[in-house]
PDB file of C-alpha atoms and ligand atoms in Angstrom:
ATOM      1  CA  UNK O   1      26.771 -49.967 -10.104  1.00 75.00           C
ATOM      2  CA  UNK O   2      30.297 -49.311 -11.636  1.00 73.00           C
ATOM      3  CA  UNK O   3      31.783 -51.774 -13.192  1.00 74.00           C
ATOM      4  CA  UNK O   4      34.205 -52.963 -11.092  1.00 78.00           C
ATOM      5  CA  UNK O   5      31.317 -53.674  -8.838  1.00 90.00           C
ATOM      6  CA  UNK O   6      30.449 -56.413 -10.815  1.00 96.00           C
ATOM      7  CA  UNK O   7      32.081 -60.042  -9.778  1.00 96.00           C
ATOM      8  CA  UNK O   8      34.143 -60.531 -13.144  1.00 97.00           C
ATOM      9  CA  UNK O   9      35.742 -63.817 -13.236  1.00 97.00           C
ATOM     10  CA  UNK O  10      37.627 -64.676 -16.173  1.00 97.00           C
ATOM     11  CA  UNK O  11      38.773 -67.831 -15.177  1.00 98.00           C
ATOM     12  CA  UNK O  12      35.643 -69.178 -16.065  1.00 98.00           C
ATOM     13  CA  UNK O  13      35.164 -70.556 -19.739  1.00 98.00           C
ATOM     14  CA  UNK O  14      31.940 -71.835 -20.675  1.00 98.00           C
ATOM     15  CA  UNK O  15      31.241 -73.298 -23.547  1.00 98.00           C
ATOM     16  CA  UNK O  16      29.121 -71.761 -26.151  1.00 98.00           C
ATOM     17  CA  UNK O  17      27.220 -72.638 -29.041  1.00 98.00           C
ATOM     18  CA  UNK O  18      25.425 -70.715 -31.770  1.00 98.00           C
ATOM     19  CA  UNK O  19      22.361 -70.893 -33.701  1.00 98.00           C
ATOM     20  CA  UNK O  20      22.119 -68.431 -36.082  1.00 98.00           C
ATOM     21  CA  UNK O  21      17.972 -68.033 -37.257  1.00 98.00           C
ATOM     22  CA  UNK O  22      18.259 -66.508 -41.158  1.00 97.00           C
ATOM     23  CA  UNK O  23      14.174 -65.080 -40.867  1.00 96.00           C
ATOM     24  CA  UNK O  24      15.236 -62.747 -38.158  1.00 97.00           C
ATOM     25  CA  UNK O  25      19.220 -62.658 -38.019  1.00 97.00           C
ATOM     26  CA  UNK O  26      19.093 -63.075 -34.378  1.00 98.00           C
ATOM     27  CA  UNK O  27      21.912 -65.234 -32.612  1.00 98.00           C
ATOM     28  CA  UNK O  28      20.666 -67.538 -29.881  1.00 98.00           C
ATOM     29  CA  UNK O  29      22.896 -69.354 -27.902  1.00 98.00           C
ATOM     30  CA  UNK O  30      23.896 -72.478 -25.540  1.00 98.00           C
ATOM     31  CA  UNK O  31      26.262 -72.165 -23.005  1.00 98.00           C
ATOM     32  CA  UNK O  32      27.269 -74.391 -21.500  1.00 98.00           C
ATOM     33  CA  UNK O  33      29.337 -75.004 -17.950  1.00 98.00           C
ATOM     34  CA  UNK O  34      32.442 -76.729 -18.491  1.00 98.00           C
ATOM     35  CA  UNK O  35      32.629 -78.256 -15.176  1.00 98.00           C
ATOM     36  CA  UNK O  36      29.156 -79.877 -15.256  1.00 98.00           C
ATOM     37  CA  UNK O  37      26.106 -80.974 -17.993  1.00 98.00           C
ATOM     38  CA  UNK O  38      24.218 -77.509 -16.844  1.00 98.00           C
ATOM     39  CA  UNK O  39      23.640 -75.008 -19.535  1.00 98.00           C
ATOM     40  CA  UNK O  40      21.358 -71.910 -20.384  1.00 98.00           C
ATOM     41  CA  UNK O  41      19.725 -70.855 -23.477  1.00 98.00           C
ATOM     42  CA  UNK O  42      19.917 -67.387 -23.661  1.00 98.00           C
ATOM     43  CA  UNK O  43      17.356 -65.737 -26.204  1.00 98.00           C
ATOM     44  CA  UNK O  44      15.603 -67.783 -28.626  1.00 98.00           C
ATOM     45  CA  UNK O  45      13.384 -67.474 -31.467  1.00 98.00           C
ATOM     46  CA  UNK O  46       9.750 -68.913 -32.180  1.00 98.00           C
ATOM     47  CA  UNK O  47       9.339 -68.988 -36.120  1.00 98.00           C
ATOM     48  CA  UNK O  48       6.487 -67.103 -37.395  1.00 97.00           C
ATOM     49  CA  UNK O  49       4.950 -66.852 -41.252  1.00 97.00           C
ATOM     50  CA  UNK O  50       3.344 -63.486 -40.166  1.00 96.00           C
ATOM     51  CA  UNK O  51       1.348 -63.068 -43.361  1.00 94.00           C
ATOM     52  CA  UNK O  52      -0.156 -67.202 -42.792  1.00 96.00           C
ATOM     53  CA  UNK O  53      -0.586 -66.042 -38.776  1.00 95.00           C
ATOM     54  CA  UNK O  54       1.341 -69.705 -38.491  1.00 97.00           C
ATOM     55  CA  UNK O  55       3.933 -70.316 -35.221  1.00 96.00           C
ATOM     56  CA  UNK O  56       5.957 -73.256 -35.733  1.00 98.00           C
ATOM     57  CA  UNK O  57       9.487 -74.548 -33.611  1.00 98.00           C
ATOM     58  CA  UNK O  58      11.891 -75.498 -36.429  1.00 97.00           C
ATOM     59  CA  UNK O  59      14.557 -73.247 -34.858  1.00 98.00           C
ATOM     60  CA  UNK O  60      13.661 -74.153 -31.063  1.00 98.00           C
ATOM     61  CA  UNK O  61      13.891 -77.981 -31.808  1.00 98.00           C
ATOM     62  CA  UNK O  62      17.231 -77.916 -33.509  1.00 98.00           C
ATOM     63  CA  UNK O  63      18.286 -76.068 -29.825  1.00 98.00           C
ATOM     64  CA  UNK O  64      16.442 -78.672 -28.316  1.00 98.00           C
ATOM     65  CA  UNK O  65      17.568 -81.177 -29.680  1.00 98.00           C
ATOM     66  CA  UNK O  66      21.081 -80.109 -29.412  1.00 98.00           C
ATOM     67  CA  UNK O  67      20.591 -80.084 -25.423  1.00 98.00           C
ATOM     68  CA  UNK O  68      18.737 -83.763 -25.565  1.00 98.00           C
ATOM     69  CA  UNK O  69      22.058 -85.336 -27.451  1.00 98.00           C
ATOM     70  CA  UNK O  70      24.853 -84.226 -25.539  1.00 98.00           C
ATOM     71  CA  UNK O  71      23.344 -84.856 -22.418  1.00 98.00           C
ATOM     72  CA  UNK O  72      23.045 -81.722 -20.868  1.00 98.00           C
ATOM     73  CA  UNK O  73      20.410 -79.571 -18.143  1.00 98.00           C
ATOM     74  CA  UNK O  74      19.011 -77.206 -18.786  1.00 98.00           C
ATOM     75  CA  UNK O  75      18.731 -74.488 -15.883  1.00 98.00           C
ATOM     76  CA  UNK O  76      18.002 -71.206 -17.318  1.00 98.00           C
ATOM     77  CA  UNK O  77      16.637 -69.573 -20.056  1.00 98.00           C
ATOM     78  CA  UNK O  78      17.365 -65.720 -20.057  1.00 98.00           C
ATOM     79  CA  UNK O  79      15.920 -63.109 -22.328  1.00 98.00           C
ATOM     80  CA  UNK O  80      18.422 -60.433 -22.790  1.00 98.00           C
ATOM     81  CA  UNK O  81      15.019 -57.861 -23.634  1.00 97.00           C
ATOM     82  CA  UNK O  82      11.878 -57.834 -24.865  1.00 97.00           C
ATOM     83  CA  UNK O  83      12.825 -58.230 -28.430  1.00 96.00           C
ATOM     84  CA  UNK O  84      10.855 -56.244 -31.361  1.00 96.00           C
ATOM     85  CA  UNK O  85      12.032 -58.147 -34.288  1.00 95.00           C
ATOM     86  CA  UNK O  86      12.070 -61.819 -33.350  1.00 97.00           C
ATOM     87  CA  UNK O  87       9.059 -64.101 -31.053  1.00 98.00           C
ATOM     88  CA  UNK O  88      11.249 -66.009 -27.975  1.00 98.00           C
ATOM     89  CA  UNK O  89      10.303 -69.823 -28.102  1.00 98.00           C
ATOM     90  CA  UNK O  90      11.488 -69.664 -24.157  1.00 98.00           C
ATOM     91  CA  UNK O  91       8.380 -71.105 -22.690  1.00 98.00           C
ATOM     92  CA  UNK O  92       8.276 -73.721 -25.651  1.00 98.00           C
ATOM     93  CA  UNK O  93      12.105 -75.074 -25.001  1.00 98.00           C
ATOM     94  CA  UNK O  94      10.855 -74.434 -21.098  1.00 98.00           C
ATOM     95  CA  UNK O  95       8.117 -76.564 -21.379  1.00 98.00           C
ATOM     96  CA  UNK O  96      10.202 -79.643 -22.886  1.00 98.00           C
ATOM     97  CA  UNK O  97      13.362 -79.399 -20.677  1.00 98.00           C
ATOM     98  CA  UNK O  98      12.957 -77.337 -17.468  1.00 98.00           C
ATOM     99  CA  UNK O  99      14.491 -74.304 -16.584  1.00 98.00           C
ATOM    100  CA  UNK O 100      14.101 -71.303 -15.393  1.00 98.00           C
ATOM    101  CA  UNK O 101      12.906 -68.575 -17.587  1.00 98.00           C
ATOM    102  CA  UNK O 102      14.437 -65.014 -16.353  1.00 98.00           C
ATOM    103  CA  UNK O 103      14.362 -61.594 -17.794  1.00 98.00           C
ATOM    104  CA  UNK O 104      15.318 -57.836 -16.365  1.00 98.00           C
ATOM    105  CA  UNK O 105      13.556 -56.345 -13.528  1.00 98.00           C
ATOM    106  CA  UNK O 106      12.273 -53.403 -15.779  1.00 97.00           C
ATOM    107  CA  UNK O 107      10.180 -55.543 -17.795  1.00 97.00           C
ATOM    108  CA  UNK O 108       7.303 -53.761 -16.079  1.00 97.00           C
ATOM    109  CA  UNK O 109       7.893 -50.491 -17.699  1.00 96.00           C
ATOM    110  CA  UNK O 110       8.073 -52.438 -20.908  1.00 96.00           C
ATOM    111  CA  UNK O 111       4.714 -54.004 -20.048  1.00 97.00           C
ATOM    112  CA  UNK O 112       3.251 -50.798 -18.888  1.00 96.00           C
ATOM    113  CA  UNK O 113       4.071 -49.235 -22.080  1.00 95.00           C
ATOM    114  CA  UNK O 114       2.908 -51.950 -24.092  1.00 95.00           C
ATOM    115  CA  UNK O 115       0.161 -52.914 -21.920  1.00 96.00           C
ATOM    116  CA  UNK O 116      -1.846 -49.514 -22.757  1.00 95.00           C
ATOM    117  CA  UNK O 117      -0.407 -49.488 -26.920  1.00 94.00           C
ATOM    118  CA  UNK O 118      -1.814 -53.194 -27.329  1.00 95.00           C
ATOM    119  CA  UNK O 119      -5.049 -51.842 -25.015  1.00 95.00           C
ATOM    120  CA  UNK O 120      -4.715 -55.291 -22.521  1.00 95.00           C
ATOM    121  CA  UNK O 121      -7.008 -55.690 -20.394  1.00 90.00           C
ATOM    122  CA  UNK O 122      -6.590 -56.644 -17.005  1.00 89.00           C
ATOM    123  CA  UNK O 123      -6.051 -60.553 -17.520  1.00 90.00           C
ATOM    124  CA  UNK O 124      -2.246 -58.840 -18.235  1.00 95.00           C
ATOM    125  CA  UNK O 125      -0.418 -58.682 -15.732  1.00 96.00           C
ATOM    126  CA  UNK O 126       2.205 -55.720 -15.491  1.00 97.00           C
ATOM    127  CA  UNK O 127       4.205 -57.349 -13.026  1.00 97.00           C
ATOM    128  CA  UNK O 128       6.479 -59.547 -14.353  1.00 97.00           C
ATOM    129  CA  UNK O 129       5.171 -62.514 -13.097  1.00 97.00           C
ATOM    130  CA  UNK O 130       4.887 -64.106 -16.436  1.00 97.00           C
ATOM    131  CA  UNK O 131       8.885 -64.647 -15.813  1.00 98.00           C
ATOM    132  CA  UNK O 132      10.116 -66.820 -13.197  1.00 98.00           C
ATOM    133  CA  UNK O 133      13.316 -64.647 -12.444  1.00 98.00           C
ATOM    134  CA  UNK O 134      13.082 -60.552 -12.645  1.00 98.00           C
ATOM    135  CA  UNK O 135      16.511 -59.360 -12.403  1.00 98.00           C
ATOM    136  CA  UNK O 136      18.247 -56.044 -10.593  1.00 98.00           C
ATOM    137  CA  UNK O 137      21.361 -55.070 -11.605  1.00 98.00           C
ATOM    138  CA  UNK O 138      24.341 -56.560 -10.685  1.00 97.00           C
ATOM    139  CA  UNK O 139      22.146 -59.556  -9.583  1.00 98.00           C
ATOM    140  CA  UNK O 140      23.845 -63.343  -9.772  1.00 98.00           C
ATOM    141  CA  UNK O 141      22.930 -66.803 -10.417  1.00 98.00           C
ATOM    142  CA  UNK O 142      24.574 -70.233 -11.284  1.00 98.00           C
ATOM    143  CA  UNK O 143      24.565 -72.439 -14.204  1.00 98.00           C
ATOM    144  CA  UNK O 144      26.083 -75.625 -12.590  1.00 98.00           C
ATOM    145  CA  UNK O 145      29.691 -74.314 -11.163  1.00 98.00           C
ATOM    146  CA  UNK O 146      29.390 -71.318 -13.161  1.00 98.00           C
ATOM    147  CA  UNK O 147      28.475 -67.677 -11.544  1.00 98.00           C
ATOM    148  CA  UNK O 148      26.679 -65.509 -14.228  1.00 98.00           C
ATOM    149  CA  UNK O 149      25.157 -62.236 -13.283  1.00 98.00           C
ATOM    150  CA  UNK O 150      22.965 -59.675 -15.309  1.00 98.00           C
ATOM    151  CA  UNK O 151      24.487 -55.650 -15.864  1.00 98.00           C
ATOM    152  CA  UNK O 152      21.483 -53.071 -16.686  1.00 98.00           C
ATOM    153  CA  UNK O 153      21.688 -51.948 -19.874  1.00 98.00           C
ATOM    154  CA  UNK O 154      19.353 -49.503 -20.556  1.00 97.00           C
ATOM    155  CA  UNK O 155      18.847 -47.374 -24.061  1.00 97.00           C
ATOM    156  CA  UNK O 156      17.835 -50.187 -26.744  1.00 97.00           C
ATOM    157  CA  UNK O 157      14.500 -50.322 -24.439  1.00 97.00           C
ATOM    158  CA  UNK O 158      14.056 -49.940 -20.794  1.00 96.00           C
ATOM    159  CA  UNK O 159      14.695 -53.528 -19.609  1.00 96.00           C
ATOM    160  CA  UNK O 160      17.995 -54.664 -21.598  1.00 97.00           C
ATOM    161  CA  UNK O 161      20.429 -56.808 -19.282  1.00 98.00           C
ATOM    162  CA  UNK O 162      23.266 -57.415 -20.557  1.00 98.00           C
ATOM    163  CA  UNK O 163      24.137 -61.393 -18.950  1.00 98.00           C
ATOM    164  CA  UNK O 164      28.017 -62.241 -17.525  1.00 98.00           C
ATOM    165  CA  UNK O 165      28.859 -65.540 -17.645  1.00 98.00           C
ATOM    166  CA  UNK O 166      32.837 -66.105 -16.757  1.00 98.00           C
ATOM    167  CA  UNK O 167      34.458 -64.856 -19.413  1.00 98.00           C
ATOM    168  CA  UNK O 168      31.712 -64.149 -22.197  1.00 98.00           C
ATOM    169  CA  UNK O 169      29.136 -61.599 -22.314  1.00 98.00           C
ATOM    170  CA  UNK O 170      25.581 -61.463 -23.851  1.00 98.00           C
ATOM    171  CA  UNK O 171      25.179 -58.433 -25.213  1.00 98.00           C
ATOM    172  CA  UNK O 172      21.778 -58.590 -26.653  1.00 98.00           C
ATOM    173  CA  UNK O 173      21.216 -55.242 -28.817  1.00 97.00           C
ATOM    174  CA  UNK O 174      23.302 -53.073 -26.778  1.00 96.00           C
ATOM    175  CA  UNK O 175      26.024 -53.570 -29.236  1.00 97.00           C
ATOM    176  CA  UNK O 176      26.365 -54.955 -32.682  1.00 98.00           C
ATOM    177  CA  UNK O 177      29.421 -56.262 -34.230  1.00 98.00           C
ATOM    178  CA  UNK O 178      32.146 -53.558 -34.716  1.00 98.00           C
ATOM    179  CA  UNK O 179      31.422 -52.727 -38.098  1.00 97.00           C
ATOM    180  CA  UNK O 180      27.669 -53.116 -37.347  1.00 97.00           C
ATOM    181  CA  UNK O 181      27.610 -50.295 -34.582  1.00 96.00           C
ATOM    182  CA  UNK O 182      24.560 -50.586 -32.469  1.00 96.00           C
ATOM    183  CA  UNK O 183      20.950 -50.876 -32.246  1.00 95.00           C
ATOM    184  CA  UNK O 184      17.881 -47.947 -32.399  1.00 96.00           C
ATOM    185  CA  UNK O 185      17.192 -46.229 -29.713  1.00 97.00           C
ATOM    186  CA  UNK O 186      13.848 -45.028 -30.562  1.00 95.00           C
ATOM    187  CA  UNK O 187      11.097 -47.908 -29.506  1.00 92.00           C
ATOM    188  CA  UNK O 188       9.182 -46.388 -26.542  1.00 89.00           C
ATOM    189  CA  UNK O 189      11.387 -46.364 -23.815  1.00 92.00           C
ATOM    190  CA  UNK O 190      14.507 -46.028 -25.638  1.00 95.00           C
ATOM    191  CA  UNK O 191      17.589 -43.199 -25.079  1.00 97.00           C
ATOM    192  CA  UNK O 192      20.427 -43.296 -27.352  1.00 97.00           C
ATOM    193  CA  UNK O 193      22.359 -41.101 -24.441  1.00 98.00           C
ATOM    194  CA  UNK O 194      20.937 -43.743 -21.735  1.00 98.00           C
ATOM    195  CA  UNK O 195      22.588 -46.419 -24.853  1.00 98.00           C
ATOM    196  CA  UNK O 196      25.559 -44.527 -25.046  1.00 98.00           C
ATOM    197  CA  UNK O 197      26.329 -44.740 -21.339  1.00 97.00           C
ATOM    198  CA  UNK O 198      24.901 -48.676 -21.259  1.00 97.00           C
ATOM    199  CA  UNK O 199      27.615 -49.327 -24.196  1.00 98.00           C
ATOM    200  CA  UNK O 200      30.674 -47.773 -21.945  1.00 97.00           C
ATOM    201  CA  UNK O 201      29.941 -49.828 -18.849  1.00 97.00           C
ATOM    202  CA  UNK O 202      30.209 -52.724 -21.378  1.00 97.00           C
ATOM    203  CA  UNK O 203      33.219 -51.460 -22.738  1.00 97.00           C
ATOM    204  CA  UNK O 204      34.840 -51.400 -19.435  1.00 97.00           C
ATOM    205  CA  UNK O 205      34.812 -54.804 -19.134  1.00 97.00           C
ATOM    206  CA  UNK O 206      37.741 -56.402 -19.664  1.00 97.00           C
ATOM    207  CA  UNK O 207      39.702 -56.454 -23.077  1.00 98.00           C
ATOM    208  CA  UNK O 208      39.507 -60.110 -23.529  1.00 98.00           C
ATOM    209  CA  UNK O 209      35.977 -60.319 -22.610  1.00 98.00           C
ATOM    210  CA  UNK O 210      34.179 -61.979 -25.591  1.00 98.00           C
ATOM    211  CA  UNK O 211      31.139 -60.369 -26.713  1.00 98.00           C
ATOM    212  CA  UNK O 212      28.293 -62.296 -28.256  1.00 98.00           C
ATOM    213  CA  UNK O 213      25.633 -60.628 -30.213  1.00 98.00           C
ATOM    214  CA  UNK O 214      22.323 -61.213 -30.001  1.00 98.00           C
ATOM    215  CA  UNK O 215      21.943 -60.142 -33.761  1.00 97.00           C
ATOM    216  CA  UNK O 216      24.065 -59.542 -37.064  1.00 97.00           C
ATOM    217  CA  UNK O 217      22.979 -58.666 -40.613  1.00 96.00           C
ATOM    218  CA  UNK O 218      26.361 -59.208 -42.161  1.00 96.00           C
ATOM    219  CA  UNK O 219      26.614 -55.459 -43.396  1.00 95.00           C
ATOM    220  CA  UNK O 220      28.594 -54.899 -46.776  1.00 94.00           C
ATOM    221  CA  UNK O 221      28.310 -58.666 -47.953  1.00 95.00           C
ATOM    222  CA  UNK O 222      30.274 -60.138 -45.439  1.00 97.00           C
ATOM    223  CA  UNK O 223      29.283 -63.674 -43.671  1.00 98.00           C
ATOM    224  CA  UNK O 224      27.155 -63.410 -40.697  1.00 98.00           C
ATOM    225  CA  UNK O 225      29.553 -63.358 -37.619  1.00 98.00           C
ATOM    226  CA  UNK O 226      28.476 -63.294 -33.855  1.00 98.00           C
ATOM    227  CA  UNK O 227      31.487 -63.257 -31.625  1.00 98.00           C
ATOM    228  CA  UNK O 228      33.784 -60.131 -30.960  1.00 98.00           C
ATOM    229  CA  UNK O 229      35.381 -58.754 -27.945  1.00 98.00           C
ATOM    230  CA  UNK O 230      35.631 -55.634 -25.830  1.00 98.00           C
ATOM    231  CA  UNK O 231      38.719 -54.184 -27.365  1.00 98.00           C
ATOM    232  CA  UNK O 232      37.688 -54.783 -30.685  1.00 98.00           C
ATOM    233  CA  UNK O 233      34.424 -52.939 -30.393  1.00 98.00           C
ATOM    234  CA  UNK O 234      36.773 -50.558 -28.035  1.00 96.00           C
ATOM    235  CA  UNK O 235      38.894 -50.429 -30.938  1.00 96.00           C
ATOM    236  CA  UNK O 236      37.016 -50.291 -34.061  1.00 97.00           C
ATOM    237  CA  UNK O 237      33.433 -49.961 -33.181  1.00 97.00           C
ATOM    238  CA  UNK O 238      31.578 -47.653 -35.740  1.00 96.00           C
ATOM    239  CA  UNK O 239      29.683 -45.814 -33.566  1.00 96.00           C
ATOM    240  CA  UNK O 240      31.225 -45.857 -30.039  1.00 96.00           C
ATOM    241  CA  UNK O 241      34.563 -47.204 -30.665  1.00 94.00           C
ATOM    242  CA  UNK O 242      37.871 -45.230 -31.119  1.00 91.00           C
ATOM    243  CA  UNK O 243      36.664 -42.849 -28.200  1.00 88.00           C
ATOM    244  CA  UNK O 244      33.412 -41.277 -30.070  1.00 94.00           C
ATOM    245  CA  UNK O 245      31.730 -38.941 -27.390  1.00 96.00           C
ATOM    246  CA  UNK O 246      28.204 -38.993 -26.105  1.00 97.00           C
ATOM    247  CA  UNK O 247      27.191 -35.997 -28.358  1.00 97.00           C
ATOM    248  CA  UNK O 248      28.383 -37.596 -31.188  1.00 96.00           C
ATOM    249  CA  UNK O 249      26.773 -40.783 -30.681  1.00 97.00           C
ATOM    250  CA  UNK O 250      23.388 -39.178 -29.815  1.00 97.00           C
ATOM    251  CA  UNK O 251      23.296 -37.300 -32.971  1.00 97.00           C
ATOM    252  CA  UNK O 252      24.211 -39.769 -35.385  1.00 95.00           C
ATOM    253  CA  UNK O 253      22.011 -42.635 -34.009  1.00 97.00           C
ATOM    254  CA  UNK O 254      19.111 -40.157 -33.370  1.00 97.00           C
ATOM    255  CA  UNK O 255      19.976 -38.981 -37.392  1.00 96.00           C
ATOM    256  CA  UNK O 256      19.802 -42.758 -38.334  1.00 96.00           C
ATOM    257  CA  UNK O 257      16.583 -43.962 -36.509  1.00 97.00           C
ATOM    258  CA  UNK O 258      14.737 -41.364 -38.189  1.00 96.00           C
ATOM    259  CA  UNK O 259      15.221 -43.553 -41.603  1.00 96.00           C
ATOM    260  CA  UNK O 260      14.702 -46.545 -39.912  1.00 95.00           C
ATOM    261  CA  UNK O 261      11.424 -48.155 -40.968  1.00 93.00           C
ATOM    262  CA  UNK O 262       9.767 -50.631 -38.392  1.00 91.00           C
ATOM    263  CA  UNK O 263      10.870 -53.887 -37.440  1.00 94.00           C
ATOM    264  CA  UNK O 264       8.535 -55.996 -39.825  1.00 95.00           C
ATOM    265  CA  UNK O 265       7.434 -58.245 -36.847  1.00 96.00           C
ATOM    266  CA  UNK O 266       7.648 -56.057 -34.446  1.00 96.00           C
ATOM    267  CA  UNK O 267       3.660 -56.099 -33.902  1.00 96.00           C
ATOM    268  CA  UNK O 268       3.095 -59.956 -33.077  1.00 96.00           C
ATOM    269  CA  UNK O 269       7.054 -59.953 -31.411  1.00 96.00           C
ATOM    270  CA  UNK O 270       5.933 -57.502 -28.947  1.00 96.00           C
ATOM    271  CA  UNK O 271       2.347 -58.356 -27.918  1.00 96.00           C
ATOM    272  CA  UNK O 272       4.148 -61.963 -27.422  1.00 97.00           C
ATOM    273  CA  UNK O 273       7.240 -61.272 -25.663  1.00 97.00           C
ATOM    274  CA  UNK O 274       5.797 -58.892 -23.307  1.00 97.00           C
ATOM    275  CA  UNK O 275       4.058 -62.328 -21.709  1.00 97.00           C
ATOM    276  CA  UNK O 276       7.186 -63.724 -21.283  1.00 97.00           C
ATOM    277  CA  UNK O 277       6.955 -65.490 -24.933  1.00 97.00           C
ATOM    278  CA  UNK O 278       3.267 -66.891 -24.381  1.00 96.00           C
ATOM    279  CA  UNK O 279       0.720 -66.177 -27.087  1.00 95.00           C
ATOM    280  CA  UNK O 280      -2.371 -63.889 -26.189  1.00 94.00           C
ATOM    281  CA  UNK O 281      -4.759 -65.963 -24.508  1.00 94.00           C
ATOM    282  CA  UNK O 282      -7.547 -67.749 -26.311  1.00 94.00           C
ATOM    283  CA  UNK O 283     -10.829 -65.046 -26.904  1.00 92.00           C
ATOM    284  CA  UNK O 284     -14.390 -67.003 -26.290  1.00 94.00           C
ATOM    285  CA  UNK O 285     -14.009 -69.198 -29.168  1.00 96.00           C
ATOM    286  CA  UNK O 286     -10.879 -70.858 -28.138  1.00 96.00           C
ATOM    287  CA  UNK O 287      -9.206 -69.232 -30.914  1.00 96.00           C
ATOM    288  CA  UNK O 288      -5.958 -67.027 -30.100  1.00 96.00           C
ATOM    289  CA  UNK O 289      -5.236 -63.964 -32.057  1.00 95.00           C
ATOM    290  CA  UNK O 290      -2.502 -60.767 -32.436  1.00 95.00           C
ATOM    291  CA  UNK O 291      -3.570 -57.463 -32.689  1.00 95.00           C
ATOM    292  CA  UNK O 292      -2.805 -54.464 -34.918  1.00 96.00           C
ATOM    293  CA  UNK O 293      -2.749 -51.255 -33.275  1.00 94.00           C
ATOM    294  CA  UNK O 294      -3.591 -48.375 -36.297  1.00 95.00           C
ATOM    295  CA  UNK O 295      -1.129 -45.392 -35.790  1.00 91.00           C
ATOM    296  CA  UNK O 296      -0.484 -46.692 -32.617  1.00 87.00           C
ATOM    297  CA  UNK O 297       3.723 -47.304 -33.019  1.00 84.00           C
TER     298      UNK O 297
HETATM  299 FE1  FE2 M 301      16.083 -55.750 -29.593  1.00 51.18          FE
END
């Protein structure tokens, strides 16, 4: 689709709040519909000590319990990809307040891919069906009176969506803050030309479109910040803005993942994001564990 396929309505304000998790400087958010008490949480975080193996819900209960006190519904929680450096607590806050719990429609490349790296066996399902939404592009859904809808947004991985929702965008890793840049492009599945041309159809949103990320690491010192829009990335972006060309952006961010070490939870975020956010299931002893694929990344 081009963007002006899209149904853009910038009349629309919802209301949105942030909760910034310092382990894995990923943004997750409320928003909320103005007009009603119906709100989404789009991509949250499960806290993990890797090192203990221990999963606890500090950051997931503070969202939680931000829903429970002012009153509001909860009718969808979206995951913008399957993430690499952070575990999504979705089916945790799902199982306490409802929703529905929606991702991309190319999850099942992403679960194909990871499917045969993690060697699942068949109790995995590489269908999707661990979501209760898969979404094409351009596809729409409400959150109360609002209208969101989900733009493919290929390049990070294979199933980014970047989600609409009136006049604010979830962005996910597609972009970072302007003088952040962007993400990698070099996870299986990734294309930092497929990125390159993800990031324009973004960027032809319009100007006072606010962008949220799903991510910022405060580069050079400065305080974490989350919130941008698309003609200041437009404008000052450090890798796509100011009218940088494809070739340009392919060579530098091809250059820079090649230095990049691995996300340090990338191992147990992917073997539990691929389900949707669910751990692996328990083995024979009713114990659940995370594997560690040698030389397989
Ligand atoms: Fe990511």
């Amino acid at each position: 689709m081009s963007t002006t396929d899209y149904p853009v309505d910038m009349s629309v304000q919802p209301e949105v709040t942030a909760f910034f998790d310092a382990a894995t400087n990923t943004i997750s958010y409320v928003v909320k519909d103005p007009a009603s008490s119906a709100c989404a949480v789009v991509d949250s975080v499960m806290d993990i000590d890797y090192a203990a193996g221990r999963i606890t819900y500090d950051h997931a209960d503070q969202i939680i319990r931000f829903i429970q006190n002012n009153g509001l519904t909860l009718e969808w929680l979206i995951e913008t990809h399957v993430h690499a450096d952070h575990l999504s607590a979705a089916p945790y806050i799902q199982s306490k307040l409802g929703g529905k719990l929606g991702i991309g429609d190319k999850i099942t490349v992403v679960q194909d891919t990871f499917g045969k790296i993690f060697n699942e066996g068949t109790e995995f399902q590489r269908d999707g069906s661990q979501f209760d939404c898969l979404f094409a592009d351009g596809d729409t859904y409400t959150i109360g009176s609002m209208t969101a809808f989900a733009m493919y947004t290929p390049g990070h991985t294979p199933a980014c969506m970047v989600h609409v929702i009136g006049n604010a965008a979830f962005v996910g890793d597609t972009l970072f803050m302007p003088d952040g840049g962007s993400a990698r492009a070099d996870f299986p599945g990734g294309d930092a030309g497929v990125l390159y041309d993800s990031i324009q159809k973004v960027l032809a949103l319009p100007d006072d479109m606010r962008l949220f990320m799903c991510h910022d690491y405060g580069p050079d010192g400065r305080d974490i910040r989350w919130e941008t829009t698309v003609g200041e990335e437009k404008a000052h972006n450090i890798h796509v803005g100011g009218g940088k060309t494809k070739e340009e952006f392919v060579k530098f961010r091809t250059e820079r993942d090649a230095q990049l070490d691995m996300p340090k939870l990338i191992i147990p975020s992917l073997q539990v994001n691929m389900r949707a956010g669910q751990l692996p299931p328990a083995d024979e002893s009713g114990k659940r564990f995370l594997k560690v694929p040698l030389n397989g990344l």
